[in-house]
Amino acid sequence: MTALTKGLHTVDAGLLIGGFDDPVQQSQQLFRQLLTVTSEPGRIETVTATSQQPDGLNVASWALALSLFDADCTVWLSPSLAAQPSLISNLMFHCQTRLVEHADEADFAFCNAAELNSLQGFSFGSAEYPATSTSLIVQVPGLSGEPCWTLSGPGIETTRSVRVCGLSEPLQAELIDSRHRFPSGIDCFFSCADQLMALPRSTQITITEKEA
Amino acid sequence: MSQADGYNFAYLDEQTKRMIRRAILKAVAIPGYQVPFGGREMPLPHGWGTGGMQVTASVIGTDDRLKVIDQGADDTTNAISIRRFFARTAGVETTEKTADATLIQTRHRIPERPLKNGQILIYQVPVPEPLRFIEPRDSETRKMHALREYGAMQVKLYEDVARFGHIATSYDYPVMVNGRYMMCPSPIPKFDNPKMDRMPALQLFGAGFEKRIYAVPPYTEVKSLDFDDHPFEVQQWEGSCEICGSDHSFLDEVITDDAGSKMFVCSDTDYCRERLAEQSAATTEEVAL
C-alpha cells in the first residue's frame, strides 16, 4: 500500500475507487442537472452516475464532486466526513481539491444534516463580491415534494412545495433569516441517495408545516 | 453527426468548462449579478460571440439541438460559423427552428416564438455593465451595484426625456432583475425587453471580452426602467413584413436597389418562414375545399 502525502492529508491508493466511466459526458450531464435544479429551486432530479461512492458520501454528492471540483476550488468537510480516509483519498485523487480546515475559506462544504447546526462559519460573500460565498452540499435523510416548505422566487412560476428532512429548527430559521442579507448568502444543494435539489439564496422559504 | 478528431468535446478543455460551470451556477443563484470568469481565447475574434460560445461550450451535451441567430437571422455568417463550430467540435444536431432547439445562442435578438421551460437562451454580450458609460471605474460600479445605487441611470433616461420628449434609448435598454440588480440585456432592441419578463426559459449571458457571466432564471421578474409619467414603450411600425405580412414582429429595413427602394421584413427569419408555411398550408386547404 502506497501513501502520497499532500499537505496535511494523504492519498491512500488502497482506498481508491473508480470515478466517472466517461468523465467528459457524465460531467456535462450532471452539470445540466445541477443547472436545472439551481434554476428551478425545489425541483428534485435523480442522478445516475457512479456504481461506487467513497465512504460517507451518497451517489448525488459524489457525482457533484466529480463534476464540479478541481484544483482551483477549496472544500471543507464536516467532522464525521473529515474522519473518512476513503473520502479524503478519493477527493484528492479524482478532483485534486484542496481541503481546508476553516469553513469560511471553502468554496464548497460537504455536511451531514445532523452536523449542520448553524450557517455561521461559512462565507456569505460580500455585497460587492457575493459570488465568493461557500456553496453547501447537505446530505439529508429525505427529500420530497410534500408540503413542508413553500418556496417562491426566481425560477418558480408560482410556488413550489418541498420537504427537506433532518434540518434542525434553528437552522431552518437561520436559512430563512439569511434571505435578508441578499445578495450575500449561501446557496445550498441537498442530496439524498441519488436525489438532488437546490436552494439558492434568491429563494424565499415559508414553513407551512413543522416537521414532526 | 460525428465529432472532429483532435479536440475535446465542444472545444474547451474540461478544467475551463468546470470553472465556467461553477460561475454559471453562481450567476443563476444571484439573478442579474455579473460573475467574473477566466475567459479563454476562442478561435475567432472578441466581439464575434466568444462569451456566448464559452457558455454554450460549457452547457452543451450530445442530446442538445443548437440554434444560433445573429440579429434574428439563422443564415448570417456569424450564426452559420458558430453553428458549424459546435456541429464539428461537439457533433451535436443543429436546427433553425426555434421550437425544436434546446439551446439557442443569440446575438442581439430574442426569437418571436415564445420560448418554453427547458430551453436555454444564451446571449452574446459586448459590454455587460449597464453603468459603464456613466461610471468608467469598475470599483465604483461594483459599489453602485452593492448599494443598489442606480439613480444615475434614471438621470440618463431623464436627460432623454428633457431633450427629446421621450426616452430615446432604443436598444440595450437597462432592466431591473428580480427587483435587485440592474442588468444590461445585451444590445437587443427594447422591443424584445418585455419577452424577458417571467420567461419560462433559462437565460444565460456571456461576455467574452469583459469576462463576465450573468443569468436570469425562468419565471423571474425583469422590469424595464421608466418613469410614472413616461412609461416604458416599445417601438412600432406603420407597415408590416412584406414577406409574411406580420404586423407584430420586429422588422428590419432592407434596401433593395441603389435607387432608394426599400422594404420591411421580419428580423426573425424562422418566424417569417413558419408564418409563410402556415399561410401556404391554409391556401392549399382552401383550394382543396
Short mmCIF file of C-alpha atoms in Angstrom, two decimals:
data_model
loop_
_atom_site.label_atom_id
_atom_site.label_comp_id
_atom_site.label_asym_id
_atom_site.label_seq_id
_atom_site.Cartn_x
_atom_site.Cartn_y
_atom_site.Cartn_z
CA MET A 1 0.00 0.00 0.00
CA THR A 2 1.47 3.36 -1.02
CA ALA A 3 0.65 6.66 0.56
CA LEU A 4 1.23 10.01 -1.17
CA THR A 5 1.42 12.94 1.19
CA LYS A 6 -0.26 16.15 0.06
CA GLY A 7 -0.31 18.91 2.65
CA LEU A 8 -1.92 17.62 5.81
CA HIS A 9 -3.78 14.83 4.06
CA THR A 10 -2.68 11.67 2.38
CA VAL A 11 -3.91 9.70 -0.61
CA ASP A 12 -4.08 6.03 0.22
CA ALA A 13 -4.02 4.07 -3.05
CA GLY A 14 -5.70 1.11 -1.39
CA LEU A 15 -8.85 3.14 -0.73
CA LEU A 16 -9.32 4.48 -4.25
CA ILE A 17 -12.46 3.69 -6.23
CA GLY A 18 -13.39 4.43 -9.84
CA GLY A 19 -14.79 7.81 -10.86
CA PHE A 20 -16.98 8.52 -13.89
CA ASP A 21 -16.70 5.95 -16.71
CA ASP A 22 -16.89 8.79 -19.24
CA PRO A 23 -15.73 11.94 -17.40
CA VAL A 24 -16.46 14.41 -20.23
CA GLN A 25 -20.05 13.35 -20.94
CA GLN A 26 -21.04 12.44 -17.41
CA SER A 27 -19.69 15.73 -16.01
CA GLN A 28 -21.75 17.58 -18.59
CA GLN A 29 -24.89 15.57 -17.84
CA LEU A 30 -24.53 16.13 -14.13
CA PHE A 31 -23.85 19.83 -14.63
CA ARG A 32 -27.07 20.15 -16.65
CA GLN A 33 -28.95 18.55 -13.75
CA LEU A 34 -27.25 20.99 -11.37
CA LEU A 35 -28.23 23.85 -13.68
CA THR A 36 -31.82 22.60 -13.78
CA VAL A 37 -32.15 22.29 -10.01
CA THR A 38 -30.44 25.65 -9.39
CA SER A 39 -32.57 27.49 -11.92
CA GLU A 40 -35.76 25.81 -10.63
CA PRO A 41 -35.35 25.69 -6.84
CA GLY A 42 -37.15 22.85 -5.12
CA ARG A 43 -37.17 20.65 -8.20
CA ILE A 44 -35.76 17.19 -7.45
CA GLU A 45 -33.55 15.45 -10.03
CA THR A 46 -32.39 11.84 -9.92
CA VAL A 47 -28.72 11.30 -10.66
CA THR A 48 -27.42 8.24 -12.47
CA ALA A 49 -23.70 8.38 -12.17
CA THR A 50 -21.33 6.01 -10.48
CA SER A 51 -21.60 2.50 -9.18
CA GLN A 52 -19.41 3.22 -6.15
CA GLN A 53 -19.02 6.11 -3.74
CA PRO A 54 -16.38 6.81 -1.12
CA ASP A 55 -17.46 6.14 2.47
CA GLY A 56 -19.62 8.94 3.82
CA LEU A 57 -20.93 10.37 0.53
CA ASN A 58 -24.15 9.46 -1.24
CA VAL A 59 -24.41 8.98 -5.02
CA ALA A 60 -25.57 12.52 -5.74
CA SER A 61 -22.90 14.22 -3.58
CA TRP A 62 -20.09 12.17 -5.11
CA ALA A 63 -21.33 12.87 -8.65
CA LEU A 64 -21.45 16.60 -7.84
CA ALA A 65 -17.85 16.47 -6.60
CA LEU A 66 -16.63 14.62 -9.69
CA SER A 67 -18.44 17.06 -11.95
CA LEU A 68 -17.57 20.43 -10.36
CA PHE A 69 -14.42 20.14 -8.25
CA ASP A 70 -10.82 20.60 -9.34
CA ALA A 71 -7.55 22.03 -8.09
CA ASP A 72 -8.99 25.56 -8.29
CA CYS A 73 -11.53 25.07 -5.53
CA THR A 74 -11.35 24.57 -1.82
CA VAL A 75 -13.52 22.08 0.03
CA TRP A 76 -14.45 21.76 3.69
CA LEU A 77 -15.78 18.56 5.22
CA SER A 78 -17.98 18.31 8.30
CA PRO A 79 -16.29 16.43 11.19
CA SER A 80 -17.75 12.98 10.51
CA LEU A 81 -16.90 13.24 6.81
CA ALA A 82 -13.41 14.56 7.56
CA ALA A 83 -12.86 11.37 9.57
CA GLN A 84 -13.33 9.21 6.45
CA PRO A 85 -9.90 8.40 4.93
CA SER A 86 -11.56 6.90 1.84
CA LEU A 87 -13.40 10.17 1.13
CA ILE A 88 -10.27 12.27 1.57
CA SER A 89 -8.17 9.99 -0.63
CA ASN A 90 -10.76 9.88 -3.39
CA LEU A 91 -11.49 13.62 -3.34
CA MET A 92 -7.79 14.37 -3.60
CA PHE A 93 -7.14 11.74 -6.25
CA HIS A 94 -10.13 12.36 -8.53
CA CYS A 95 -10.65 16.08 -8.04
CA GLN A 96 -7.25 17.34 -6.77
CA THR A 97 -9.23 19.57 -4.43
CA ARG A 98 -7.61 21.46 -1.62
CA LEU A 99 -9.20 20.52 1.68
CA VAL A 100 -9.36 23.38 4.16
CA GLU A 101 -9.60 23.42 7.94
CA HIS A 102 -11.76 26.53 8.26
CA ALA A 103 -15.26 26.58 6.75
CA ASP A 104 -15.07 30.26 5.75
CA GLU A 105 -12.18 29.52 3.36
CA ALA A 106 -14.18 26.93 1.45
CA ASP A 107 -15.81 27.31 -1.96
CA PHE A 108 -17.79 24.14 -1.25
CA ALA A 109 -18.66 22.42 2.01
CA PHE A 110 -19.95 18.89 2.45
CA CYS A 111 -22.08 18.35 5.57
CA ASN A 112 -24.33 15.72 7.02
CA ALA A 113 -27.60 17.33 8.05
CA ALA A 114 -27.23 16.15 11.64
CA GLU A 115 -23.94 18.01 11.98
CA LEU A 116 -25.15 21.28 10.49
CA ASN A 117 -26.39 23.40 13.37
CA SER A 118 -25.68 26.84 12.02
CA LEU A 119 -24.65 28.70 8.88
CA GLN A 120 -22.20 30.76 10.90
CA GLY A 121 -18.64 30.00 9.96
CA PHE A 122 -19.35 29.70 6.24
CA SER A 123 -18.56 32.55 3.88
CA PHE A 124 -21.58 34.60 2.81
CA GLY A 125 -19.58 36.61 0.28
CA SER A 126 -19.74 40.40 0.41
CA ALA A 127 -22.14 42.93 -1.07
CA GLU A 128 -19.51 43.77 -3.71
CA TYR A 129 -18.47 40.16 -4.35
CA PRO A 130 -21.48 37.97 -3.47
CA ALA A 131 -20.24 35.07 -5.61
CA THR A 132 -17.31 34.39 -3.26
CA SER A 133 -19.64 32.64 -0.82
CA THR A 134 -19.47 29.00 0.26
CA SER A 135 -21.82 26.58 -1.52
CA LEU A 136 -23.18 23.97 0.89
CA ILE A 137 -23.88 20.39 -0.08
CA VAL A 138 -26.01 18.96 2.71
CA GLN A 139 -26.68 15.24 2.86
CA VAL A 140 -30.18 14.81 4.25
CA PRO A 141 -32.17 11.73 5.26
CA GLY A 142 -35.09 12.55 2.95
CA LEU A 143 -36.24 14.83 0.11
CA SER A 144 -39.73 15.02 -1.32
CA GLY A 145 -42.38 17.30 -2.76
CA GLU A 146 -44.59 17.07 0.34
CA PRO A 147 -45.86 20.44 1.55
CA CYS A 148 -43.47 21.29 4.38
CA TRP A 149 -41.77 24.36 2.94
CA THR A 150 -43.35 26.64 0.38
CA LEU A 151 -40.75 28.15 -1.93
CA SER A 152 -41.11 31.20 -4.12
CA GLY A 153 -38.81 33.48 -6.08
CA PRO A 154 -36.77 33.32 -9.30
CA GLY A 155 -37.12 30.00 -11.12
CA ILE A 156 -40.51 29.21 -9.59
CA GLU A 157 -43.64 30.02 -11.58
CA THR A 158 -45.94 30.45 -8.56
CA THR A 159 -44.87 28.44 -5.54
CA ARG A 160 -43.32 25.01 -5.03
CA SER A 161 -43.64 22.66 -2.06
CA VAL A 162 -40.73 20.66 -0.74
CA ARG A 163 -39.80 18.68 2.30
CA VAL A 164 -36.16 18.59 3.34
CA CYS A 165 -35.82 16.19 6.24
CA GLY A 166 -33.28 16.32 9.02
CA LEU A 167 -32.67 20.08 9.32
CA SER A 168 -32.83 21.46 12.84
CA GLU A 169 -35.35 24.20 13.63
CA PRO A 170 -32.72 26.85 14.45
CA LEU A 171 -31.01 26.09 11.13
CA GLN A 172 -34.28 26.46 9.22
CA ALA A 173 -34.87 29.79 10.97
CA GLU A 174 -31.34 30.88 10.12
CA LEU A 175 -31.79 29.91 6.45
CA ILE A 176 -34.99 31.97 6.24
CA ASP A 177 -33.39 34.89 8.05
CA SER A 178 -30.31 34.82 5.79
CA ARG A 179 -32.55 35.90 2.88
CA HIS A 180 -32.42 39.44 4.26
CA ARG A 181 -28.70 39.57 3.51
CA PHE A 182 -29.20 39.10 -0.25
CA PRO A 183 -27.11 39.42 -2.46
CA SER A 184 -24.78 37.93 0.16
CA GLY A 185 -25.87 34.47 1.12
CA ILE A 186 -25.33 30.75 0.93
CA ASP A 187 -26.51 28.52 -1.88
CA CYS A 188 -27.45 25.03 -0.73
CA PHE A 189 -27.65 21.74 -2.53
CA PHE A 190 -29.49 18.97 -0.71
CA SER A 191 -28.68 15.39 -1.60
CA CYS A 192 -30.33 12.17 -0.50
CA ALA A 193 -29.12 8.90 -2.04
CA ASP A 194 -29.37 9.65 -5.80
CA GLN A 195 -31.66 12.67 -5.42
CA LEU A 196 -30.53 16.26 -5.76
CA MET A 197 -32.25 19.56 -5.01
CA ALA A 198 -31.02 23.16 -4.82
CA LEU A 199 -31.97 26.10 -2.68
CA PRO A 200 -30.14 29.16 -3.99
CA ARG A 201 -30.00 32.31 -1.86
CA SER A 202 -32.63 34.02 -4.04
CA THR A 203 -35.38 31.58 -2.98
CA GLN A 204 -37.84 32.67 -0.29
CA ILE A 205 -38.92 30.00 2.18
CA THR A 206 -42.13 29.83 4.20
CA ILE A 207 -42.64 27.00 6.65
CA THR A 208 -46.12 25.57 6.08
CA GLU A 209 -45.87 22.53 8.29
CA LYS A 210 -43.42 21.86 11.10
CA GLU A 211 -41.60 18.60 10.90
CA ALA A 212 -42.79 16.04 13.40
CA MET B 1 -23.13 13.99 -36.78
CA SER B 2 -19.73 12.82 -35.67
CA GLN B 3 -17.28 14.88 -33.71
CA ALA B 4 -13.99 16.14 -35.20
CA ASP B 5 -10.78 14.42 -34.02
CA GLY B 6 -8.12 16.26 -32.10
CA TYR B 7 -10.41 18.44 -30.00
CA ASN B 8 -12.05 17.88 -26.65
CA PHE B 9 -15.84 17.67 -26.76
CA ALA B 10 -17.17 21.19 -27.52
CA TYR B 11 -13.63 22.61 -27.96
CA LEU B 12 -12.91 23.83 -24.40
CA ASP B 13 -10.79 21.73 -22.04
CA GLU B 14 -12.50 20.16 -19.03
CA GLN B 15 -10.94 22.40 -16.40
CA THR B 16 -12.10 25.52 -18.22
CA LYS B 17 -15.60 24.08 -18.53
CA ARG B 18 -15.69 23.32 -14.79
CA MET B 19 -14.63 26.89 -13.98
CA ILE B 20 -17.31 28.31 -16.30
CA ARG B 21 -19.91 25.88 -14.94
CA ARG B 22 -19.21 26.98 -11.35
CA ALA B 23 -19.57 30.61 -12.49
CA ILE B 24 -22.88 29.84 -14.25
CA LEU B 25 -24.32 28.22 -11.11
CA LYS B 26 -23.40 31.30 -9.05
CA ALA B 27 -24.88 33.55 -11.72
CA VAL B 28 -28.17 31.65 -11.64
CA ALA B 29 -28.23 31.83 -7.84
CA ILE B 30 -27.78 35.64 -7.89
CA PRO B 31 -30.01 36.74 -10.78
CA GLY B 32 -28.58 39.73 -12.64
CA TYR B 33 -25.20 39.80 -10.85
CA GLN B 34 -22.16 39.65 -13.14
CA VAL B 35 -19.87 36.81 -12.09
CA PRO B 36 -16.24 37.20 -13.24
CA PHE B 37 -14.73 34.19 -15.01
CA GLY B 38 -11.45 33.31 -16.67
CA GLY B 39 -12.35 33.99 -20.30
CA ARG B 40 -10.36 31.92 -22.77
CA GLU B 41 -9.12 32.60 -26.25
CA MET B 42 -11.54 31.19 -28.81
CA PRO B 43 -10.71 30.57 -32.46
CA LEU B 44 -12.45 33.77 -33.54
CA PRO B 45 -12.04 37.42 -32.52
CA HIS B 46 -13.58 39.04 -29.45
CA GLY B 47 -16.83 40.71 -30.40
CA TRP B 48 -17.89 37.77 -32.53
CA GLY B 49 -19.59 35.95 -29.72
CA THR B 50 -16.73 34.39 -27.76
CA GLY B 51 -18.52 34.88 -24.42
CA GLY B 52 -21.70 33.24 -25.65
CA MET B 53 -19.66 30.44 -27.22
CA GLN B 54 -17.81 29.71 -23.98
CA VAL B 55 -21.12 29.46 -22.14
CA THR B 56 -22.58 27.27 -24.90
CA ALA B 57 -19.47 25.03 -24.89
CA SER B 58 -19.79 24.51 -21.13
CA VAL B 59 -23.51 23.79 -21.20
CA ILE B 60 -23.94 21.75 -24.41
CA GLY B 61 -24.29 17.95 -24.42
CA THR B 62 -24.69 15.27 -27.06
CA ASP B 63 -28.50 15.30 -26.74
CA ASP B 64 -28.83 19.03 -27.40
CA ARG B 65 -30.12 20.63 -30.56
CA LEU B 66 -28.48 24.00 -31.16
CA LYS B 67 -29.87 27.05 -32.91
CA VAL B 68 -27.75 30.16 -33.45
CA ILE B 69 -29.14 33.51 -34.53
CA ASP B 70 -27.50 36.78 -35.40
CA GLN B 71 -29.93 39.74 -35.33
CA GLY B 72 -32.75 37.21 -35.61
CA ALA B 73 -31.38 35.52 -38.70
CA ASP B 74 -30.16 31.91 -38.89
CA ASP B 75 -28.40 32.44 -42.20
CA THR B 76 -25.84 35.17 -41.49
CA THR B 77 -22.10 34.49 -41.49
CA ASN B 78 -21.68 34.68 -37.70
CA ALA B 79 -24.64 32.39 -36.99
CA ILE B 80 -23.61 29.82 -39.59
CA SER B 81 -19.99 29.80 -38.37
CA ILE B 82 -20.91 29.27 -34.72
CA ARG B 83 -23.48 26.59 -35.57
CA ARG B 84 -20.94 24.76 -37.71
CA PHE B 85 -18.30 25.14 -35.00
CA PHE B 86 -20.40 23.21 -32.48
CA ALA B 87 -21.62 20.71 -35.07
CA ARG B 88 -17.95 19.93 -35.69
CA THR B 89 -16.43 20.09 -32.22
CA ALA B 90 -19.35 18.58 -30.29
CA GLY B 91 -21.07 16.58 -33.02
CA VAL B 92 -24.45 17.95 -31.94
CA GLU B 93 -27.53 18.33 -34.06
CA THR B 94 -28.32 21.87 -35.20
CA THR B 95 -31.60 23.41 -36.23
CA GLU B 96 -33.05 26.67 -37.48
CA LYS B 97 -36.42 26.02 -35.85
CA THR B 98 -36.93 27.84 -32.56
CA ALA B 99 -39.46 25.24 -31.39
CA ASP B 100 -37.04 22.32 -31.91
CA ALA B 101 -33.96 23.87 -30.27
CA THR B 102 -32.87 23.02 -26.73
CA LEU B 103 -30.11 25.65 -26.75
CA ILE B 104 -30.32 28.94 -28.61
CA GLN B 105 -27.26 31.15 -28.83
CA THR B 106 -28.25 34.64 -29.84
CA ARG B 107 -26.69 37.88 -30.88
CA HIS B 108 -29.00 40.81 -30.23
CA ARG B 109 -32.48 39.30 -30.61
CA ILE B 110 -34.98 37.12 -28.73
CA PRO B 111 -36.97 34.83 -31.06
CA GLU B 112 -40.56 35.93 -31.73
CA ARG B 113 -41.97 32.50 -30.88
CA PRO B 114 -42.36 32.30 -27.07
CA LEU B 115 -39.72 30.04 -25.51
CA LYS B 116 -40.62 27.04 -23.37
CA ASN B 117 -39.44 25.88 -19.99
CA GLY B 118 -36.43 23.61 -20.50
CA GLN B 119 -34.96 25.66 -23.34
CA ILE B 120 -31.85 27.75 -22.65
CA LEU B 121 -31.23 31.10 -24.34
CA ILE B 122 -27.57 32.15 -24.39
CA TYR B 123 -26.84 35.79 -25.20
CA GLN B 124 -23.60 37.15 -26.64
CA VAL B 125 -22.79 40.30 -24.67
CA PRO B 126 -20.32 43.02 -25.71
CA VAL B 127 -20.49 45.31 -22.62
CA PRO B 128 -22.10 43.61 -19.60
CA GLU B 129 -22.03 46.62 -17.26
CA PRO B 130 -25.11 48.84 -17.73
CA LEU B 131 -23.47 51.64 -15.74
CA ARG B 132 -20.14 51.60 -17.63
CA PHE B 133 -20.86 54.63 -19.83
CA ILE B 134 -21.96 56.56 -16.76
CA GLU B 135 -19.11 55.47 -14.47
CA PRO B 136 -15.96 54.08 -16.10
CA ARG B 137 -14.35 52.73 -12.88
CA ASP B 138 -15.16 49.11 -12.12
CA SER B 139 -14.53 49.67 -8.40
CA GLU B 140 -17.28 52.31 -8.43
CA THR B 141 -19.86 50.43 -10.49
CA ARG B 142 -19.32 47.43 -8.23
CA LYS B 143 -20.13 49.64 -5.23
CA MET B 144 -23.16 51.08 -7.01
CA HIS B 145 -24.50 47.55 -7.55
CA ALA B 146 -23.71 46.60 -3.93
CA LEU B 147 -25.65 49.62 -2.62
CA ARG B 148 -28.37 49.35 -5.29
CA GLU B 149 -27.45 52.93 -6.18
CA TYR B 150 -28.99 53.27 -9.62
CA GLY B 151 -30.10 56.92 -9.63
CA ALA B 152 -27.51 57.82 -12.27
CA MET B 153 -29.26 55.64 -14.84
CA GLN B 154 -32.61 57.30 -14.11
CA VAL B 155 -30.89 60.65 -14.69
CA LYS B 156 -29.56 59.42 -18.04
CA LEU B 157 -33.06 58.37 -19.11
CA TYR B 158 -34.43 61.67 -17.80
CA GLU B 159 -31.95 63.56 -19.97
CA ASP B 160 -33.55 61.79 -22.95
CA VAL B 161 -36.98 62.95 -21.83
CA ALA B 162 -35.73 66.52 -21.32
CA ARG B 163 -34.08 66.67 -24.76
CA PHE B 164 -36.41 64.63 -26.96
CA GLY B 165 -39.65 64.47 -25.01
CA HIS B 166 -39.43 60.68 -24.73
CA ILE B 167 -36.90 58.01 -23.68
CA ALA B 168 -34.78 57.73 -26.82
CA THR B 169 -32.76 54.65 -25.76
CA SER B 170 -33.89 52.02 -28.24
CA TYR B 171 -31.58 49.05 -27.67
CA ASP B 172 -29.53 47.72 -24.74
CA TYR B 173 -32.31 49.22 -22.63
CA PRO B 174 -31.49 48.73 -18.90
CA VAL B 175 -33.65 46.39 -16.82
CA MET B 176 -34.03 45.51 -13.14
CA VAL B 177 -33.85 41.79 -12.40
CA ASN B 178 -35.99 40.46 -9.54
CA GLY B 179 -36.12 44.00 -8.15
CA ARG B 180 -32.46 43.91 -7.11
CA TYR B 181 -29.80 44.11 -9.83
CA MET B 182 -29.68 46.47 -12.75
CA MET B 183 -28.76 44.43 -15.80
CA CYS B 184 -27.76 45.06 -19.37
CA PRO B 185 -29.97 42.87 -21.59
CA SER B 186 -27.20 42.87 -24.27
CA PRO B 187 -27.94 45.07 -27.28
CA ILE B 188 -31.35 43.55 -28.05
CA PRO B 189 -33.91 46.08 -29.32
CA LYS B 190 -36.12 47.30 -26.49
CA PHE B 191 -38.92 45.64 -28.49
CA ASP B 192 -37.63 42.36 -27.01
CA ASN B 193 -37.37 43.54 -23.39
CA PRO B 194 -40.94 42.50 -22.42
CA LYS B 195 -40.15 38.94 -23.58
CA MET B 196 -37.50 38.62 -20.84
CA ASP B 197 -40.04 39.19 -18.08
CA ARG B 198 -41.07 35.88 -16.48
CA MET B 199 -39.74 33.97 -19.48
CA PRO B 200 -40.18 30.20 -18.92
CA ALA B 201 -36.73 29.51 -20.42
CA LEU B 202 -33.41 29.98 -18.61
CA GLN B 203 -31.42 32.98 -19.88
CA LEU B 204 -27.62 32.97 -19.68
CA PHE B 205 -25.37 35.85 -20.71
CA GLY B 206 -21.70 35.55 -21.66
CA ALA B 207 -19.35 38.50 -22.18
CA GLY B 208 -16.05 37.18 -23.56
CA PHE B 209 -14.11 40.42 -23.80
CA GLU B 210 -15.16 41.65 -20.34
CA LYS B 211 -15.09 38.11 -18.88
CA ARG B 212 -18.44 38.19 -17.11
CA ILE B 213 -21.30 35.70 -16.90
CA TYR B 214 -24.78 36.53 -15.64
CA ALA B 215 -28.17 34.89 -15.72
CA VAL B 216 -31.91 35.20 -15.34
CA PRO B 217 -33.64 32.02 -14.07
CA PRO B 218 -37.05 31.03 -15.52
CA TYR B 219 -40.13 32.98 -14.36
CA THR B 220 -38.04 35.86 -12.98
CA GLU B 221 -39.33 39.40 -12.99
CA VAL B 222 -37.41 41.58 -15.44
CA LYS B 223 -38.61 45.17 -15.48
CA SER B 224 -37.50 47.83 -17.93
CA LEU B 225 -36.64 51.14 -16.26
CA ASP B 226 -39.09 54.00 -16.79
CA PHE B 227 -40.93 56.89 -15.12
CA ASP B 228 -44.53 57.09 -13.87
CA ASP B 229 -45.31 59.80 -16.44
CA HIS B 230 -43.13 58.25 -19.16
CA PRO B 231 -43.87 54.53 -19.02
CA PHE B 232 -41.74 52.02 -20.93
CA GLU B 233 -42.88 51.65 -24.54
CA VAL B 234 -41.66 49.54 -27.44
CA GLN B 235 -41.18 50.78 -30.98
CA GLN B 236 -43.94 50.26 -33.55
CA TRP B 237 -44.02 50.14 -37.32
CA GLU B 238 -46.60 51.57 -39.67
CA GLY B 239 -46.05 48.83 -42.25
CA SER B 240 -45.90 45.08 -41.95
CA CYS B 241 -43.49 42.38 -43.15
CA GLU B 242 -43.53 42.26 -46.96
CA ILE B 243 -42.84 38.53 -46.99
CA CYS B 244 -45.26 37.13 -44.40
CA GLY B 245 -47.42 40.16 -43.66
CA SER B 246 -46.72 40.10 -39.90
CA ASP B 247 -47.70 43.35 -38.20
CA HIS B 248 -46.49 42.37 -34.73
CA SER B 249 -42.88 41.22 -35.17
CA PHE B 250 -39.62 43.19 -35.14
CA LEU B 251 -38.98 44.45 -38.68
CA ASP B 252 -35.70 45.12 -40.48
CA GLU B 253 -35.47 47.78 -43.15
CA VAL B 254 -33.81 46.28 -46.21
CA ILE B 255 -32.51 48.42 -49.09
CA THR B 256 -33.35 46.62 -52.32
CA ASP B 257 -31.58 48.69 -55.01
CA ASP B 258 -29.44 51.81 -55.45
CA ALA B 259 -32.44 53.99 -56.26
CA GLY B 260 -33.58 54.17 -52.65
CA SER B 261 -36.18 51.40 -52.77
CA LYS B 262 -36.63 49.60 -49.51
CA MET B 263 -38.82 47.05 -47.82
CA PHE B 264 -39.57 45.92 -44.28
CA VAL B 265 -39.17 42.24 -43.43
CA CYS B 266 -39.23 40.18 -40.21
CA SER B 267 -35.86 40.17 -38.45
CA ASP B 268 -36.63 36.65 -37.13
CA THR B 269 -36.16 34.50 -40.25
CA ASP B 270 -37.53 31.32 -38.66
CA TYR B 271 -40.70 33.08 -37.53
CA CYS B 272 -41.23 34.53 -41.01
CA ARG B 273 -40.66 31.14 -42.67
CA GLU B 274 -43.04 29.46 -40.23
CA ARG B 275 -45.80 32.00 -40.95
CA LEU B 276 -45.31 31.60 -44.70
CA ALA B 277 -45.58 27.81 -44.38
CA GLU B 278 -48.79 28.18 -42.35
CA GLN B 279 -50.25 30.56 -44.92
CA SER B 280 -49.43 28.31 -47.88
CA ALA B 281 -50.89 25.33 -45.98
CA ALA B 282 -54.06 27.34 -45.40
CA THR B 283 -54.31 28.30 -49.10
CA THR B 284 -53.81 24.69 -50.19
CA GLU B 285 -56.62 23.66 -47.84
CA GLU B 286 -58.91 26.32 -49.28
CA VAL B 287 -58.18 25.17 -52.83
CA ALA B 288 -58.87 21.57 -51.81
CA LEU B 289 -62.23 22.58 -50.35
#
